[in-house]
Coordinates of C-alpha atoms in Angstrom, one line a residue:
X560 CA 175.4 -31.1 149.1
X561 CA 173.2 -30.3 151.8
X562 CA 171.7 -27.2 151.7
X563 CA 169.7 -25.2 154.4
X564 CA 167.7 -22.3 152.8
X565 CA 165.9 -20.0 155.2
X566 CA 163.5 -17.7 154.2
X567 CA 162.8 -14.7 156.8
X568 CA 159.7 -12.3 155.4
X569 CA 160.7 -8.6 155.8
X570 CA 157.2 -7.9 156.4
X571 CA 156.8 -9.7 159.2
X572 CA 159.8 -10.0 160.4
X573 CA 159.5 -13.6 161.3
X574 CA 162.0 -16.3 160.3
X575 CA 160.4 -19.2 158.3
X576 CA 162.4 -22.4 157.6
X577 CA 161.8 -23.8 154.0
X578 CA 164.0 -27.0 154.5
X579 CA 166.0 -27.9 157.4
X580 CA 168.1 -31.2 156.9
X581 CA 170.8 -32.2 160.0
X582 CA 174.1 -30.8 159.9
X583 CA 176.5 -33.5 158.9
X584 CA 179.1 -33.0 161.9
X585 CA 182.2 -33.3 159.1
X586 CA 181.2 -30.4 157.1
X587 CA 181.8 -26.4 158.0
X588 CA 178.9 -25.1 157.8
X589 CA 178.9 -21.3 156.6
X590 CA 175.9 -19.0 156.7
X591 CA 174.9 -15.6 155.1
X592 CA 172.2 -13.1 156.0
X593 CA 171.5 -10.7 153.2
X594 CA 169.6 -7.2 153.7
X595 CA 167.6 -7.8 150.4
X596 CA 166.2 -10.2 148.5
X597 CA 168.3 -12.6 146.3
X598 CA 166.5 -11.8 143.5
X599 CA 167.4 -8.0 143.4
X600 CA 169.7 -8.4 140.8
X601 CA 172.2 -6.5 142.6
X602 CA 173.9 -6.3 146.2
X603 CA 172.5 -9.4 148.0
X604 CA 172.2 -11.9 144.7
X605 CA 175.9 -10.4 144.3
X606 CA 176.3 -11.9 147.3
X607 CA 174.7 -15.1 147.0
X608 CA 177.1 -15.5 143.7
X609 CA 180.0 -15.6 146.1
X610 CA 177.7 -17.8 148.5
X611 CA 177.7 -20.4 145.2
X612 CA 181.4 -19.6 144.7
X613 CA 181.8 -21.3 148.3
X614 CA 180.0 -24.6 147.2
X615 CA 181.1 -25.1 144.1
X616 CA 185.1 -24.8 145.5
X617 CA 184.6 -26.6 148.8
X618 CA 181.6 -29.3 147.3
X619 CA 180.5 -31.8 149.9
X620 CA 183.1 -30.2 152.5
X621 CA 180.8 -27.4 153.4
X622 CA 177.5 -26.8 154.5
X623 CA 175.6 -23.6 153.9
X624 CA 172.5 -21.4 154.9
X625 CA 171.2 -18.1 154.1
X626 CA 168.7 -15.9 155.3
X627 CA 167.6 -13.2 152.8
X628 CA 165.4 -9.9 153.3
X629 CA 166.6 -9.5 157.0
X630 CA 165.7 -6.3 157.9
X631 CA 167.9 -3.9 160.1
X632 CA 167.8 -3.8 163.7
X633 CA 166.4 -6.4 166.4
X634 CA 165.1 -8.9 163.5
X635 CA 168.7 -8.8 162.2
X636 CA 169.5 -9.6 165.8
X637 CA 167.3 -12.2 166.5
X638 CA 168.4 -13.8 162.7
X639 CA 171.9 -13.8 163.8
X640 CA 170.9 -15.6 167.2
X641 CA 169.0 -18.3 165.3
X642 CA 171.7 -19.0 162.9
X643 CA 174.1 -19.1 165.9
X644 CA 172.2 -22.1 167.8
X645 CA 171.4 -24.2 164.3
X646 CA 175.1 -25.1 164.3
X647 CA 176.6 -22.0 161.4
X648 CA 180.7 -22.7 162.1
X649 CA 180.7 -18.9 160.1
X650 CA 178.2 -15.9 159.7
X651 CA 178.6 -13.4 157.0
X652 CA 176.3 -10.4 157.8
X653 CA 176.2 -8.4 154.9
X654 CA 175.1 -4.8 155.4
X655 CA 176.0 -2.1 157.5
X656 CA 173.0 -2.3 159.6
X657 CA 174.0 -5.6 160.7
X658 CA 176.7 -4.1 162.3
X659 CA 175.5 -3.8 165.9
X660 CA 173.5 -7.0 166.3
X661 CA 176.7 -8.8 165.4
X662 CA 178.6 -7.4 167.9
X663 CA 175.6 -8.1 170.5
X664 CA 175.2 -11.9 169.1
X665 CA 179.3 -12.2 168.8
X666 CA 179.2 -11.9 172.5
X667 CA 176.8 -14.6 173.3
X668 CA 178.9 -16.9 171.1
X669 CA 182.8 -16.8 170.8
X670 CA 183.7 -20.2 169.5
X671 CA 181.4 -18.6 166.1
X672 CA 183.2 -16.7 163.5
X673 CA 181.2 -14.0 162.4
X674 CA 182.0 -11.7 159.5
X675 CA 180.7 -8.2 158.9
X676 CA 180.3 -6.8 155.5
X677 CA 181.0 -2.5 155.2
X678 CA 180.9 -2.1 159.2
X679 CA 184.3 -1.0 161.6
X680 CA 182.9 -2.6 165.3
X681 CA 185.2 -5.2 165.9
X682 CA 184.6 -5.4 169.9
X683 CA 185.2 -8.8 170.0
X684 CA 188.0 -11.5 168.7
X685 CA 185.6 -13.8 166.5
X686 CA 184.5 -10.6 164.9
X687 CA 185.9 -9.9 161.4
X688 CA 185.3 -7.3 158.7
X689 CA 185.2 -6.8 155.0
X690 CA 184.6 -3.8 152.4
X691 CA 185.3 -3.1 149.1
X692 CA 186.1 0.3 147.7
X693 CA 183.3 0.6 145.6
X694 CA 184.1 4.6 145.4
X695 CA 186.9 3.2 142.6
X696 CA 184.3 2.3 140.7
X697 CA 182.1 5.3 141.0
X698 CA 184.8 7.1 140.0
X699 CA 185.3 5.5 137.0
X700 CA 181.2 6.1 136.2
X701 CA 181.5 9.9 136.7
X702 CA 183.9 10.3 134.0
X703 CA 182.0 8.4 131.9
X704 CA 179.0 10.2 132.7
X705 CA 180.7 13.3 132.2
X706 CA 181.5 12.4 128.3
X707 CA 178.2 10.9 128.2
X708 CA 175.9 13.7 129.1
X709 CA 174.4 16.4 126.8
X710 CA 173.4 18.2 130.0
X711 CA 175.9 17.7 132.1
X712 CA 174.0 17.1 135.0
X713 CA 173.3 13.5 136.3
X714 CA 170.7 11.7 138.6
X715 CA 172.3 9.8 141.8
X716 CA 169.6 8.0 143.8
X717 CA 171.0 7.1 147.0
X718 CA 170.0 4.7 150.2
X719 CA 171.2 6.1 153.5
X720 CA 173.6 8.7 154.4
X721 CA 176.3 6.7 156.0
X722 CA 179.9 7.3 154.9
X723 CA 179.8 4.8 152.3
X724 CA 177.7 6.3 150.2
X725 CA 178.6 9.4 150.8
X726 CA 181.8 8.0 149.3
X727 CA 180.5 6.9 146.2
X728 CA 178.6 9.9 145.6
X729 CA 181.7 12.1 146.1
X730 CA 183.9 9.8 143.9
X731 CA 181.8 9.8 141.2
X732 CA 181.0 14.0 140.9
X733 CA 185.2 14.1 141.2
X734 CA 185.3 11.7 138.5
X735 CA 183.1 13.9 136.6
X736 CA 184.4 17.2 137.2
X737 CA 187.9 15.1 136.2
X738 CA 186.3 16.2 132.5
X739 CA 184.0 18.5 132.9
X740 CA 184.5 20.5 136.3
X741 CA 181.2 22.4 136.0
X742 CA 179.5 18.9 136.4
X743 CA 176.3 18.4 138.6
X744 CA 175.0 16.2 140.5
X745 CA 171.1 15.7 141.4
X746 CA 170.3 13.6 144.2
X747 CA 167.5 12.0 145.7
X748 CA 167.6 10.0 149.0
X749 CA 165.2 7.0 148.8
X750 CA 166.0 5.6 152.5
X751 CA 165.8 2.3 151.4
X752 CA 168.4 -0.7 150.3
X753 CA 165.7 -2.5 148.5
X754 CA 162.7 -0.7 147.5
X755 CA 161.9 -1.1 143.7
X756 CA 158.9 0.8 143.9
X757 CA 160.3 3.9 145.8
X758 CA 163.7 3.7 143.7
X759 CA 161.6 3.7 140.8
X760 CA 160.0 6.6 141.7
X761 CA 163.0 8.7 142.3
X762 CA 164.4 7.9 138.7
X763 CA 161.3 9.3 137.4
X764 CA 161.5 12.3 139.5
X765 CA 165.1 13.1 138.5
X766 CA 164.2 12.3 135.1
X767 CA 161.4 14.7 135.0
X768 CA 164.3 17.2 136.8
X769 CA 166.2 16.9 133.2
X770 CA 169.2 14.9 133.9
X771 CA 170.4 12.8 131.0
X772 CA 172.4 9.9 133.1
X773 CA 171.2 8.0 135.9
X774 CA 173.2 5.9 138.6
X775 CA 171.8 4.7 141.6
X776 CA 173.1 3.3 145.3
X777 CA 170.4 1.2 145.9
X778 CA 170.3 -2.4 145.2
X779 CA 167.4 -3.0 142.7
X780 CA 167.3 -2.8 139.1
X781 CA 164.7 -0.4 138.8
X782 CA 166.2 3.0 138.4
X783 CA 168.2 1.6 135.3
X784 CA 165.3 -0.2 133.8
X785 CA 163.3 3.9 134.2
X786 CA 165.5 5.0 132.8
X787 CA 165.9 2.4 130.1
X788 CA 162.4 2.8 128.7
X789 CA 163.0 6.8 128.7
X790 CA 165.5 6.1 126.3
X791 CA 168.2 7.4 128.7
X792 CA 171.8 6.0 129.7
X793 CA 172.8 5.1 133.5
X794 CA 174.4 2.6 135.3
X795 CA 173.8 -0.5 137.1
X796 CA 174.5 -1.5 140.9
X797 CA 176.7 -4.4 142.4
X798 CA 175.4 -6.7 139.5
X799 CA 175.9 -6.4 135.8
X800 CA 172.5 -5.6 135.1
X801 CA 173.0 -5.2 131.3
X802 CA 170.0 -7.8 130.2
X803 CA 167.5 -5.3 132.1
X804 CA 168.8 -2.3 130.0
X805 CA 170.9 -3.6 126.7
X806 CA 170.6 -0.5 124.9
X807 CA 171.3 1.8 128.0
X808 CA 173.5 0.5 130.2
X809 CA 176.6 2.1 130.2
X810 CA 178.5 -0.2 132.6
X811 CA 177.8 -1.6 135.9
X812 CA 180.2 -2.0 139.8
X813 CA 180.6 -5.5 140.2
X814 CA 181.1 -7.0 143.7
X815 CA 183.2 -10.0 143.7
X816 CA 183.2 -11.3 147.1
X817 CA 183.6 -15.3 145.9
X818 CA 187.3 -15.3 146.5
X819 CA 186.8 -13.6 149.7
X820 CA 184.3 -16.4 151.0
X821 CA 186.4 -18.8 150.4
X822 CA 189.2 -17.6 151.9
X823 CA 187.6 -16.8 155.1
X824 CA 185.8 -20.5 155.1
X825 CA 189.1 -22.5 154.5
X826 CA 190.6 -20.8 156.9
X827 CA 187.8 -21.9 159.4
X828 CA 188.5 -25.2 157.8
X829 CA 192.2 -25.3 159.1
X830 CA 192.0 -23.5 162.0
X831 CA 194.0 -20.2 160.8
X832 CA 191.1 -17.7 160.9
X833 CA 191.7 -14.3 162.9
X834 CA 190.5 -11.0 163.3
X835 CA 190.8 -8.8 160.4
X836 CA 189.8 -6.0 158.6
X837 CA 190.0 -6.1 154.8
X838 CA 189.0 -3.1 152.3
X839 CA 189.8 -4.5 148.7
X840 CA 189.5 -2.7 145.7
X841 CA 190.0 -2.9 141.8
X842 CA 193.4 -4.3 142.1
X843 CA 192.3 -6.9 144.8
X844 CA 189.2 -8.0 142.5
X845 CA 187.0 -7.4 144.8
X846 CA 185.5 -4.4 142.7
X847 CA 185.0 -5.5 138.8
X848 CA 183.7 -3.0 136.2
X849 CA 181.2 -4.7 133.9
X850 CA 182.2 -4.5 129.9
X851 CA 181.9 -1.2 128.7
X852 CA 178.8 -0.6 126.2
X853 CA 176.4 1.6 124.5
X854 CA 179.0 4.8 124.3
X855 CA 182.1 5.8 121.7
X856 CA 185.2 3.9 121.7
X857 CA 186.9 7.4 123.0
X858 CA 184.7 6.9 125.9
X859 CA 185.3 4.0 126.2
X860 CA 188.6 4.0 126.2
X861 CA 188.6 6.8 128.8
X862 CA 187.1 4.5 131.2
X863 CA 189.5 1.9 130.5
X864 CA 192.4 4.1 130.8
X865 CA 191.1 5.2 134.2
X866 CA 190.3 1.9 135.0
X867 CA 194.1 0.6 134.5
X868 CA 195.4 3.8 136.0
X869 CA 193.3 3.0 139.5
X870 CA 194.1 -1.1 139.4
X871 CA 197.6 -0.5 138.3
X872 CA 198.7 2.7 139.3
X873 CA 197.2 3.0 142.9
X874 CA 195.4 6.1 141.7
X875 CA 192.8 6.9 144.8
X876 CA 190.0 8.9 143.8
X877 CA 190.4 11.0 146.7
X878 CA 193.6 13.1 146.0
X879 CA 193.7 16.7 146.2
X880 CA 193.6 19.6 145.6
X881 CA 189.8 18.5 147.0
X882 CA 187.4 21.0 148.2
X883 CA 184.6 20.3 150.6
X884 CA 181.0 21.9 149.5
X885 CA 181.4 25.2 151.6
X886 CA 184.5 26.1 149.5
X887 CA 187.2 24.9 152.3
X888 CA 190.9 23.1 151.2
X889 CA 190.0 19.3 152.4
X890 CA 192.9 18.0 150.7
X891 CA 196.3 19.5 149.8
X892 CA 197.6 19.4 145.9
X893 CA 199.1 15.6 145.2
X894 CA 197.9 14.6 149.2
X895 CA 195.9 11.2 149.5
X896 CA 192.9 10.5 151.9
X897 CA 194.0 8.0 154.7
X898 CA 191.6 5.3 154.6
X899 CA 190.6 6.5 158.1
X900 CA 188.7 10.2 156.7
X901 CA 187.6 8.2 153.4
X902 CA 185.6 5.7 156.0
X903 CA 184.3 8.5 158.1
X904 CA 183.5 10.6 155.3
X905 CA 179.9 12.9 156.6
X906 CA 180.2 15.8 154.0
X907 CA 180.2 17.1 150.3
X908 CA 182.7 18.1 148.1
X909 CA 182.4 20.9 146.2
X910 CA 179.9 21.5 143.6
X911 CA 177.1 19.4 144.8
X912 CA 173.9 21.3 145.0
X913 CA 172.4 19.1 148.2
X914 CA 172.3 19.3 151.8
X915 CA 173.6 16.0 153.4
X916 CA 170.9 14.9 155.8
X917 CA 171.6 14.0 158.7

């Protein structure tokens, strides 16, 4: 199988080609460009799994290409562009950032499918979209946390405020306060996807703070592995990240997006690909909870009972009675979220002790 493997160097911001061998004109060729590095462990190497996924099922039928470390903005643009011309039949753009350079490049070339990961532009028909409700999950982690903690208080380093995370760090203090409603949350905002330096840096600090759990929205294994050699329990991100923290990790969100790559390539194959706009959860498989360790089997089995109760029940972590920070009814007793608020979500719920930046 022909493979084209791109490197572009966040630092400079200028794309490098490691190999570059002719596209064979009877293969699809289907291309990725990944925020971070593949080696993080977590978000983009999760999505480089589902990258291999692709190869393995399609074998000499399909072509791919990846770009990794693209950085947000006009180099994500100018990534997009170059992957356009070399031939890609399919670009998967994985990060919200992406999200206006693929409508800008989309434009420019409409016999190109191109797929946006955790975005909602669709401006134009060969633009698709894909999320995965990683608040289920999140959920699940704040009522372990909850039964975990001595303190009852837990770290939560986050990336950027953008409704997804927001999301995730709502689910998970409602999970929580699902045991213990008194439960806090601390939270430090690193402003980075991919910064094991600065992530590490704001485990310490909540450490130092006192917390006794630590989870994390950004995409290295750092936070966990801080945490690990403090002797402290937390979580790990996109990835099971269980061999960089065997005695501490608790469990781990696992993004599954294999099935969804292939599906989206095979139907470029056979001509049936269209528009759409797909936000799969635990019962679609798109959002996997690594094995349960390093806690009780009543723990564990809390998890699993929550678990079952979101995959098989249709349980949505965002069903009131749900209070908003500043004390105000967000959601009615027994009333779900519509998809619509959960996707715009720009605010607290109650009982975190943060101010949302803006």
């Amino acid at each position: 199988m022909k493979k084209l493997v791109l490197a572009l160097a966040a630092s400079t911001a200028a794309i490098a080609f490691s190999a570059a061998p002719a596209a064979a004109q009877d293969k699809t060729k289907a291309c990725w460009i990944y925020v971070g590095p593949i080696g993080d462990f977590g978000y983009s190497y999760q999505h480089h799994q589902g990258l291999l996924d692709v190869e393995e099922h399609f074998g000499d039928k399909v072509e791919t290409a990846y770009l990794e470390s693209v950085p947000e903005g006009a180099d994500a643009e100018r990534a997009l562009e170059r992957f356009a011309r070399s031939g890609c039949d399919i670009i998967f753009a994985t990060s919200f950032g992406f999200m206006d350079p693929v409508q800008k490049v989309a434009a420019k070339f409409p016999d190109i499918k191109f797929e946006h990961a955790t975005g909602f532009k669709r401006d134009h028909p060969n633009v698709a979209t894909y999320n995965s409700r990683f608040h289920e999950g999140r959920y699940v982690q704040g009522v372990i946390a909850a039964k975990m903690s001595e303190k009852g208080v837990a770290g939560y380093i986050a990336s950027f405020p953008i409704p997804e995370v927001v999301m995730g760090i709502n689910a998970f203090l409602l999970g929580a306060q699902s045991v213990n409603p008194d439960f806090q949350v601390k939270i430090v905002w690193a402003n980075t996807w991919f910064d094991a330096g600065k992530e590490a840096d704001a485990a310490k600090a909540l450490l130092d703070q006192g917390v006794d759990i630590i989870t994390q929205h950004t995409d290295s294994t750092a936070p966990l592995q801080v945490a690990a050699e403090r002797g402290i329990k937390g979580f790990g991100q996109a990835s099971d990240m269980i061999k960089f923290a065997p005695e501490t990790q608790l469990t781990s969100i696992v993004d599954d997006w294999g099935p969804y790559y292939i599906e989206r390539v095979l139907a470029v194959m056979d001509g049936t690909w269209e528009q759409i706009d797909v936000w799969g959860g635990m019962k679609d498989g798109h959002v996997v909870m690594a094995p349960y360790t390093n806690m009780p089997d009543d723990v564990k089995a809390a998890a699993e009972e929550i678990e079952a109760k979101i995959k098989d029940e249709g349980f949505n972590p965002f069903t009131g009675p749900v209070y908003k920070q500043d004390g105000t009814l967000w959601l009615e007793e027994g009333k779900v979220a519509p998809d619509g608020e959960a996707l715009s979500m720009n605010f607290y719920v109650k009982g975190i002790d943060d101010k949302l930046p803006n």
